[in-house]
Amino acid sequence: MAMKGVIASAVRTLASSGSSASSNTFTRHLHASAGSKKIVGVFYKANEYAELNPNFLGCEERALGIRDWLESQGHKYIVTDDKDGPDCELDKHIPDLHVLISTPFHPAYVTAERIKKAKNLQLLLTAGVGSDHIDLKAAAAAGLTVAEVTGSNVVSVAEDELMRILILVRNFVPGYTQIVNGEWKVAGISHRAYDLEGKTVGTVGAGRIGKLLLQRLKPFNCHLLYHDRFKIDPELEQQIGAKFEEDLDAMLPKCDVIVINTPLTEKTRGLFDKERIAKCKKGVLIVNNARGAIMDTQAVVDASSSGHIAGYSGDVWNPQPAPKDHPWRYMPNHAMTPHISGTTIDAQLRYAAGTKDMLDRYFKGEDFPAQNYIVKDGKIASQYQ
């Protein structure tokens, strides 16, 4: 399929899955005045991998596939992967940019200081899901609009979580390592490999991703628990066979596997500290594709070293990219990766299309789909409060 056709198809898919935008114009903060706009995108660099797949849109080199479209309308599109440090490329453009696009996989940390310097900034877009790299309170106070492509990678992340559960339960990583190292020691793997069937799996958060994970776990005949601010629709809850747990601390010791599916907020930052991890069952397996800062970094290392956590897997770190000396790289019984779960090629097509759609609406002064707003008219979306 030609690139334009692929993106158009993804736009239609996103549009059909979300609420339609109203015809009302934006507040003065978001209304795009006439003339050329300066748009800055921050994406990870693909280097030699950039040309291996024409749909690899989420990298710096392909820049969501929207450069020609933007420049044909007279807009300026600056793309970089250099986002940190006092002399980074991003900071050179902060004073006069109108729109900043970033992703959760290579986040541009939009601090209150950067917002203060960005005199022309109107719109902050997350190409993907998760906008905690932005100081949302500062953005709201400055009258900025923050939006993301809600739903664009929920399938990707839920599938990845299921994979990680199985990797931990079956003790896959040591087996792979043996083969790479020329070894063959079945006992070194099988002494702590289990079936998933019959185990109790609990998700902390049952939003879009959490519900999809529970649905995908149902065929494995697990005992499914979930903790969230809200209960799942009763019909869906019955269909999945999941049980609501109002008290997080009461749920944790019941679980063989815990999956983190909650946004990073002031309330959830450091939620799993030493004391809360101690409430988990000894030998618990933890999967975290939500945000690294939800976990106390050293507490995870200590519990993994003692065996209280028997396996930890995820793709989110604090900060990102993770420094070479990050202790999670070296703790025992982990199956960590870079932040990849939500940036499959399929997800890239969806969030590239969704970003283009919101930019088009911004230029026309039209509303975004309601579920995409994270900050609007000075108000922060409920999931981040």
Short mmCIF file of C-alpha atoms in Angstrom, two decimals:
data_model
loop_
_atom_site.label_atom_id
_atom_site.label_comp_id
_atom_site.label_asym_id
_atom_site.label_seq_id
_atom_site.Cartn_x
_atom_site.Cartn_y
_atom_site.Cartn_z
CA MET A 1 0.00 0.00 0.00
CA ALA A 2 1.33 3.46 -0.83
CA MET A 3 2.39 5.57 2.16
CA LYS A 4 -0.45 8.09 1.75
CA GLY A 5 -2.96 5.27 1.57
CA VAL A 6 -1.58 3.61 4.70
CA ILE A 7 -1.74 6.84 6.70
CA ALA A 8 -5.22 7.66 5.41
CA SER A 9 -6.39 4.21 6.44
CA ALA A 10 -4.95 4.68 9.92
CA VAL A 11 -6.67 8.07 10.23
CA ARG A 12 -10.01 6.46 9.35
CA THR A 13 -9.38 3.71 11.91
CA LEU A 14 -8.62 6.21 14.66
CA ALA A 15 -11.56 8.39 13.72
CA SER A 16 -13.96 5.48 13.82
CA SER A 17 -12.71 4.38 17.25
CA GLY A 18 -13.00 7.78 18.90
CA SER A 19 -15.61 10.45 19.32
CA SER A 20 -16.05 12.88 16.47
CA ALA A 21 -14.69 16.38 16.83
CA SER A 22 -17.10 19.24 17.27
CA SER A 23 -17.16 22.19 14.92
CA ASN A 24 -16.41 24.71 17.68
CA THR A 25 -13.22 26.71 17.35
CA PHE A 26 -10.47 26.59 19.93
CA THR A 27 -9.72 29.07 22.63
CA ARG A 28 -7.36 31.85 21.71
CA HIS A 29 -4.46 29.78 23.04
CA LEU A 30 -4.85 27.05 20.44
CA HIS A 31 -6.38 28.85 17.47
CA ALA A 32 -3.79 28.80 14.72
CA SER A 33 -3.41 32.32 13.37
CA ALA A 34 -2.69 32.74 9.69
CA GLY A 35 0.84 32.30 8.46
CA SER A 36 3.67 29.86 8.71
CA LYS A 37 4.06 27.86 11.91
CA LYS A 38 7.27 26.48 13.37
CA ILE A 39 6.78 22.87 14.39
CA VAL A 40 9.48 20.91 16.20
CA GLY A 41 9.45 17.12 16.43
CA VAL A 42 11.61 15.10 18.81
CA PHE A 43 12.05 11.44 17.84
CA TYR A 44 14.60 8.69 18.37
CA LYS A 45 17.29 8.33 15.70
CA ALA A 46 17.10 5.17 13.57
CA ASN A 47 20.43 5.46 11.76
CA GLU A 48 21.00 2.36 9.59
CA TYR A 49 17.53 1.00 10.40
CA ALA A 50 15.66 3.94 8.91
CA GLU A 51 15.60 2.57 5.38
CA LEU A 52 14.70 -1.02 6.26
CA ASN A 53 10.96 -0.41 6.41
CA PRO A 54 9.06 2.32 4.54
CA ASN A 55 6.48 2.41 7.34
CA PHE A 56 9.09 3.11 10.03
CA LEU A 57 7.55 6.54 10.69
CA GLY A 58 8.36 7.06 14.35
CA CYS A 59 12.06 7.81 13.93
CA GLU A 60 13.84 11.11 13.40
CA GLU A 61 14.65 10.28 9.79
CA ARG A 62 11.01 9.74 8.74
CA ALA A 63 9.52 12.17 11.28
CA LEU A 64 5.96 10.73 11.15
CA GLY A 65 5.92 11.02 7.36
CA ILE A 66 4.44 14.54 7.51
CA ARG A 67 7.34 16.73 6.37
CA ASP A 68 6.22 17.15 2.75
CA TRP A 69 2.65 17.83 3.84
CA LEU A 70 3.71 20.49 6.36
CA GLU A 71 6.20 22.20 4.11
CA SER A 72 3.74 22.24 1.19
CA GLN A 73 1.52 24.42 3.37
CA GLY A 74 4.36 26.80 4.17
CA HIS A 75 5.15 25.56 7.66
CA LYS A 76 8.63 24.99 9.04
CA TYR A 77 9.34 21.52 10.40
CA ILE A 78 12.44 20.99 12.54
CA VAL A 79 13.24 17.45 13.65
CA THR A 80 15.88 16.32 16.14
CA ASP A 81 16.73 13.59 18.62
CA ASP A 82 18.91 15.97 20.68
CA LYS A 83 16.67 16.92 23.60
CA ASP A 84 18.71 17.00 26.81
CA GLY A 85 21.42 19.21 28.25
CA PRO A 86 21.96 22.98 28.23
CA ASP A 87 23.21 23.13 24.63
CA CYS A 88 20.81 20.62 23.05
CA GLU A 89 19.24 21.27 19.66
CA LEU A 90 15.71 21.38 21.10
CA ASP A 91 16.50 24.32 23.37
CA LYS A 92 17.66 26.37 20.38
CA HIS A 93 14.11 26.26 19.01
CA ILE A 94 12.12 26.63 22.24
CA PRO A 95 11.84 30.45 22.09
CA ASP A 96 10.02 30.61 18.74
CA LEU A 97 8.30 27.27 18.14
CA HIS A 98 4.50 27.07 17.93
CA VAL A 99 4.04 23.31 18.20
CA LEU A 100 6.20 20.66 19.88
CA ILE A 101 5.70 16.99 19.03
CA SER A 102 7.32 14.30 21.13
CA THR A 103 6.87 10.61 21.89
CA PRO A 104 6.92 8.58 25.11
CA PHE A 105 9.72 6.46 23.62
CA HIS A 106 12.20 9.34 23.37
CA PRO A 107 10.48 12.01 25.43
CA ALA A 108 11.27 15.69 25.27
CA TYR A 109 10.89 16.71 28.90
CA VAL A 110 8.79 19.87 28.79
CA THR A 111 9.53 21.53 32.10
CA ALA A 112 8.04 24.71 33.54
CA GLU A 113 11.31 26.42 32.65
CA ARG A 114 11.03 25.44 28.99
CA ILE A 115 7.39 26.48 28.90
CA LYS A 116 8.31 29.89 30.31
CA LYS A 117 10.88 30.39 27.53
CA ALA A 118 8.50 29.24 24.79
CA LYS A 119 6.77 32.55 24.09
CA ASN A 120 5.03 31.38 20.90
CA LEU A 121 4.15 27.86 22.04
CA GLN A 122 0.48 26.91 21.66
CA LEU A 123 0.28 23.16 21.28
CA LEU A 124 2.10 20.16 22.75
CA LEU A 125 1.40 16.88 20.96
CA THR A 126 2.36 13.40 22.10
CA ALA A 127 2.72 11.02 19.16
CA GLY A 128 1.54 8.04 21.14
CA VAL A 129 -0.04 7.70 24.57
CA GLY A 130 1.27 9.15 27.82
CA SER A 131 2.06 12.82 28.37
CA ASP A 132 3.78 12.70 31.77
CA HIS A 133 6.99 14.05 30.18
CA ILE A 134 5.21 17.41 30.21
CA ASP A 135 4.73 19.55 33.31
CA LEU A 136 0.95 19.54 32.95
CA LYS A 137 0.31 22.08 35.69
CA ALA A 138 2.69 24.56 34.05
CA ALA A 139 1.12 23.89 30.66
CA ALA A 140 -2.37 24.47 32.04
CA ALA A 141 -1.29 27.68 33.79
CA ALA A 142 0.25 28.95 30.55
CA GLY A 143 -2.96 28.31 28.61
CA LEU A 144 -1.38 25.64 26.41
CA THR A 145 -3.18 22.69 24.90
CA VAL A 146 -1.72 19.23 25.41
CA ALA A 147 -3.04 16.30 23.40
CA GLU A 148 -2.07 12.74 22.53
CA VAL A 149 -3.24 10.06 20.11
CA THR A 150 -5.45 8.19 22.55
CA GLY A 151 -5.83 4.51 21.74
CA SER A 152 -3.09 4.47 19.12
CA ASN A 153 -0.90 1.86 20.78
CA VAL A 154 -3.08 0.15 23.39
CA VAL A 155 -3.16 -3.15 21.46
CA SER A 156 0.62 -3.00 21.01
CA VAL A 157 1.25 -2.50 24.73
CA ALA A 158 -1.27 -5.10 25.89
CA GLU A 159 0.25 -7.72 23.58
CA ASP A 160 3.72 -6.85 24.84
CA GLU A 161 2.59 -7.22 28.46
CA LEU A 162 1.21 -10.68 27.76
CA MET A 163 4.52 -11.62 26.15
CA ARG A 164 6.46 -10.41 29.19
CA ILE A 165 4.23 -12.34 31.59
CA LEU A 166 4.97 -15.54 29.69
CA ILE A 167 8.69 -14.73 29.47
CA LEU A 168 8.86 -14.39 33.26
CA VAL A 169 6.58 -17.31 34.12
CA ARG A 170 8.45 -19.71 31.82
CA ASN A 171 11.90 -18.39 32.83
CA PHE A 172 12.70 -17.77 29.18
CA VAL A 173 15.64 -15.36 29.41
CA PRO A 174 18.10 -17.74 31.13
CA GLY A 175 17.28 -20.38 28.51
CA TYR A 176 17.99 -17.96 25.68
CA THR A 177 21.20 -16.85 27.38
CA GLN A 178 22.36 -20.46 27.69
CA ILE A 179 22.00 -21.03 23.95
CA VAL A 180 23.84 -17.82 23.08
CA ASN A 181 26.64 -18.85 25.43
CA GLY A 182 26.90 -22.38 24.00
CA GLU A 183 25.46 -24.01 27.13
CA TRP A 184 22.78 -26.67 27.71
CA LYS A 185 21.57 -26.87 31.31
CA VAL A 186 17.86 -27.74 31.40
CA ALA A 187 17.78 -27.76 35.19
CA GLY A 188 19.04 -24.19 35.25
CA ILE A 189 15.80 -23.13 33.60
CA SER A 190 13.18 -25.64 34.67
CA HIS A 191 13.71 -25.31 38.44
CA ARG A 192 11.73 -22.05 38.29
CA ALA A 193 9.58 -22.36 35.16
CA TYR A 194 5.82 -22.58 35.62
CA ASP A 195 2.53 -22.71 33.72
CA LEU A 196 0.48 -19.54 33.55
CA GLU A 197 -2.75 -21.50 33.94
CA GLY A 198 -4.14 -21.31 37.45
CA LYS A 199 -1.98 -18.38 38.50
CA THR A 200 -3.42 -15.16 39.90
CA VAL A 201 -2.69 -12.10 37.76
CA GLY A 202 -3.57 -8.63 39.00
CA THR A 203 -3.44 -5.40 37.03
CA VAL A 204 -2.95 -2.08 38.78
CA GLY A 205 -5.09 0.02 36.47
CA ALA A 206 -7.82 -1.23 34.17
CA GLY A 207 -8.13 1.45 31.54
CA ARG A 208 -7.83 0.78 27.82
CA ILE A 209 -4.63 -1.27 28.10
CA GLY A 210 -5.56 -3.01 31.34
CA LYS A 211 -8.89 -4.19 29.96
CA LEU A 212 -7.27 -5.48 26.78
CA LEU A 213 -4.72 -7.40 28.82
CA LEU A 214 -7.42 -8.99 30.96
CA GLN A 215 -9.31 -10.03 27.82
CA ARG A 216 -6.17 -11.61 26.39
CA LEU A 217 -5.44 -13.46 29.63
CA LYS A 218 -8.88 -15.06 29.84
CA PRO A 219 -8.02 -18.05 27.57
CA PHE A 220 -5.10 -18.92 29.86
CA ASN A 221 -7.52 -19.79 32.68
CA CYS A 222 -5.90 -17.48 35.20
CA HIS A 223 -7.51 -15.93 38.24
CA LEU A 224 -7.85 -12.29 37.18
CA LEU A 225 -7.93 -9.33 39.58
CA TYR A 226 -7.88 -5.60 38.91
CA HIS A 227 -7.52 -2.42 40.95
CA ASP A 228 -8.70 0.88 39.51
CA ARG A 229 -10.52 4.06 40.47
CA PHE A 230 -13.53 2.75 38.55
CA LYS A 231 -15.06 -0.65 38.05
CA ILE A 232 -15.16 -2.17 34.58
CA ASP A 233 -18.55 -2.31 32.89
CA PRO A 234 -20.39 -5.17 34.67
CA GLU A 235 -21.13 -7.05 31.45
CA LEU A 236 -17.48 -6.91 30.34
CA GLU A 237 -16.29 -7.75 33.84
CA GLN A 238 -18.45 -10.87 33.84
CA GLN A 239 -17.35 -11.80 30.33
CA ILE A 240 -13.67 -11.54 31.28
CA GLY A 241 -14.15 -13.14 34.67
CA ALA A 242 -12.13 -10.46 36.45
CA LYS A 243 -12.68 -9.48 40.07
CA PHE A 244 -12.50 -5.87 41.24
CA GLU A 245 -10.19 -5.15 44.17
CA GLU A 246 -10.90 -1.78 45.77
CA ASP A 247 -7.93 -1.98 48.15
CA LEU A 248 -4.59 -2.20 46.32
CA ASP A 249 -2.69 -3.41 49.37
CA ALA A 250 -5.23 -6.18 49.88
CA MET A 251 -4.87 -7.31 46.26
CA LEU A 252 -1.08 -7.47 46.11
CA PRO A 253 -0.42 -10.50 48.35
CA LYS A 254 -2.95 -12.52 46.33
CA CYS A 255 -1.06 -12.09 43.05
CA ASP A 256 1.53 -14.34 41.46
CA VAL A 257 1.91 -11.75 38.70
CA ILE A 258 1.36 -7.99 38.98
CA VAL A 259 1.08 -5.77 35.91
CA ILE A 260 1.33 -2.00 36.19
CA ASN A 261 -1.19 -0.20 33.96
CA THR A 262 -1.70 3.13 35.66
CA PRO A 263 -0.62 6.58 34.41
CA LEU A 264 2.23 8.40 36.10
CA THR A 265 0.76 11.14 38.29
CA GLU A 266 1.76 12.85 41.50
CA LYS A 267 -0.19 10.13 43.33
CA THR A 268 1.37 7.17 41.52
CA ARG A 269 4.96 8.42 41.41
CA GLY A 270 6.92 6.04 43.63
CA LEU A 271 3.74 4.04 44.32
CA PHE A 272 5.72 0.81 44.53
CA ASP A 273 8.25 1.70 47.18
CA LYS A 274 10.00 -0.63 49.62
CA GLU A 275 6.98 -0.89 51.90
CA ARG A 276 4.48 -1.66 49.15
CA ILE A 277 6.74 -4.19 47.44
CA ALA A 278 7.07 -5.94 50.81
CA LYS A 279 3.28 -6.46 50.75
CA CYS A 280 3.56 -8.48 47.55
CA LYS A 281 3.81 -12.27 47.66
CA LYS A 282 7.39 -13.53 47.98
CA GLY A 283 8.46 -14.63 44.50
CA VAL A 284 6.10 -12.25 42.73
CA LEU A 285 6.60 -11.47 39.05
CA ILE A 286 6.12 -7.83 38.01
CA VAL A 287 5.55 -6.39 34.55
CA ASN A 288 5.68 -2.63 34.10
CA ASN A 289 5.08 -1.05 30.71
CA ALA A 290 3.44 2.01 32.27
CA ARG A 291 6.15 4.34 33.58
CA GLY A 292 9.43 3.66 35.32
CA ALA A 293 8.90 6.35 37.97
CA ILE A 294 5.90 4.47 39.37
CA MET A 295 8.50 2.15 40.90
CA ASP A 296 11.13 3.09 43.45
CA THR A 297 14.22 2.19 41.42
CA GLN A 298 16.40 0.97 44.27
CA ALA A 299 13.53 -0.83 45.98
CA VAL A 300 13.04 -2.93 42.83
CA VAL A 301 16.76 -3.72 42.71
CA ASP A 302 16.85 -4.73 46.37
CA ALA A 303 13.73 -6.91 46.13
CA SER A 304 15.02 -8.58 42.97
CA SER A 305 18.37 -9.25 44.61
CA SER A 306 16.75 -10.79 47.70
CA GLY A 307 14.35 -12.91 45.63
CA HIS A 308 11.22 -11.21 46.94
CA ILE A 309 10.67 -10.18 43.31
CA ALA A 310 11.41 -13.34 41.33
CA GLY A 311 11.29 -11.57 37.98
CA TYR A 312 10.83 -8.03 36.72
CA SER A 313 10.14 -7.06 33.11
CA GLY A 314 9.19 -3.87 31.38
CA ASP A 315 10.25 -1.30 28.85
CA VAL A 316 9.95 1.90 30.86
CA TRP A 317 12.75 3.55 32.79
CA ASN A 318 13.40 6.68 34.81
CA PRO A 319 14.87 8.60 33.09
CA GLN A 320 14.70 7.74 29.39
CA PRO A 321 16.93 6.86 27.65
CA ALA A 322 18.28 4.89 30.61
CA PRO A 323 21.91 5.70 31.43
CA LYS A 324 24.44 2.91 31.05
CA ASP A 325 24.82 2.63 34.82
CA HIS A 326 21.08 2.34 35.53
CA PRO A 327 20.84 -0.42 38.18
CA TRP A 328 17.94 -2.18 36.47
CA ARG A 329 20.33 -3.18 33.69
CA TYR A 330 22.30 -5.31 36.13
CA MET A 331 19.79 -6.65 38.67
CA PRO A 332 19.07 -10.39 38.64
CA ASN A 333 16.11 -12.07 36.97
CA HIS A 334 15.03 -9.18 34.78
CA ALA A 335 13.73 -9.08 31.22
CA MET A 336 14.04 -5.38 30.51
CA THR A 337 14.15 -3.72 27.09
CA PRO A 338 14.25 -0.16 25.80
CA HIS A 339 10.84 1.55 25.58
CA ILE A 340 9.45 -0.38 22.62
CA SER A 341 6.05 -1.84 23.49
CA GLY A 342 3.99 0.99 22.02
CA THR A 343 6.12 1.74 18.97
CA THR A 344 5.47 -1.25 16.73
CA ILE A 345 5.16 -0.41 13.04
CA ASP A 346 1.38 -0.76 13.32
CA ALA A 347 1.31 1.64 16.27
CA GLN A 348 3.57 4.10 14.44
CA LEU A 349 1.14 4.22 11.53
CA ARG A 350 -1.71 4.95 13.93
CA TYR A 351 0.01 7.63 15.98
CA ALA A 352 1.53 9.26 12.88
CA ALA A 353 -1.95 9.45 11.34
CA GLY A 354 -3.45 10.76 14.57
CA THR A 355 -0.79 13.44 14.92
CA LYS A 356 -1.33 14.59 11.35
CA ASP A 357 -5.08 14.71 11.91
CA MET A 358 -4.69 16.91 15.01
CA LEU A 359 -2.26 19.24 13.25
CA ASP A 360 -4.73 19.59 10.39
CA ARG A 361 -7.50 20.43 12.86
CA TYR A 362 -5.18 22.89 14.62
CA PHE A 363 -4.46 24.73 11.36
CA LYS A 364 -8.21 24.87 10.65
CA GLY A 365 -9.16 25.94 14.18
CA GLU A 366 -11.20 22.79 14.81
CA ASP A 367 -11.51 20.71 17.98
CA PHE A 368 -9.67 17.45 18.45
CA PRO A 369 -11.46 14.23 19.37
CA ALA A 370 -12.42 14.80 23.01
CA GLN A 371 -10.52 11.80 24.36
CA ASN A 372 -7.23 13.15 22.96
CA TYR A 373 -7.10 16.17 25.26
CA ILE A 374 -4.78 16.04 28.24
CA VAL A 375 -4.85 19.78 28.94
CA LYS A 376 -7.53 22.05 27.53
CA ASP A 377 -8.72 25.49 28.64
CA GLY A 378 -6.53 25.31 31.73
CA LYS A 379 -7.95 21.97 32.88
CA ILE A 380 -6.01 18.72 33.20
CA ALA A 381 -7.65 15.44 32.18
CA SER A 382 -8.98 13.39 35.07
CA GLN A 383 -6.56 10.48 34.59
CA TYR A 384 -3.64 12.80 35.35
CA GLN A 385 -5.17 14.31 38.47
#
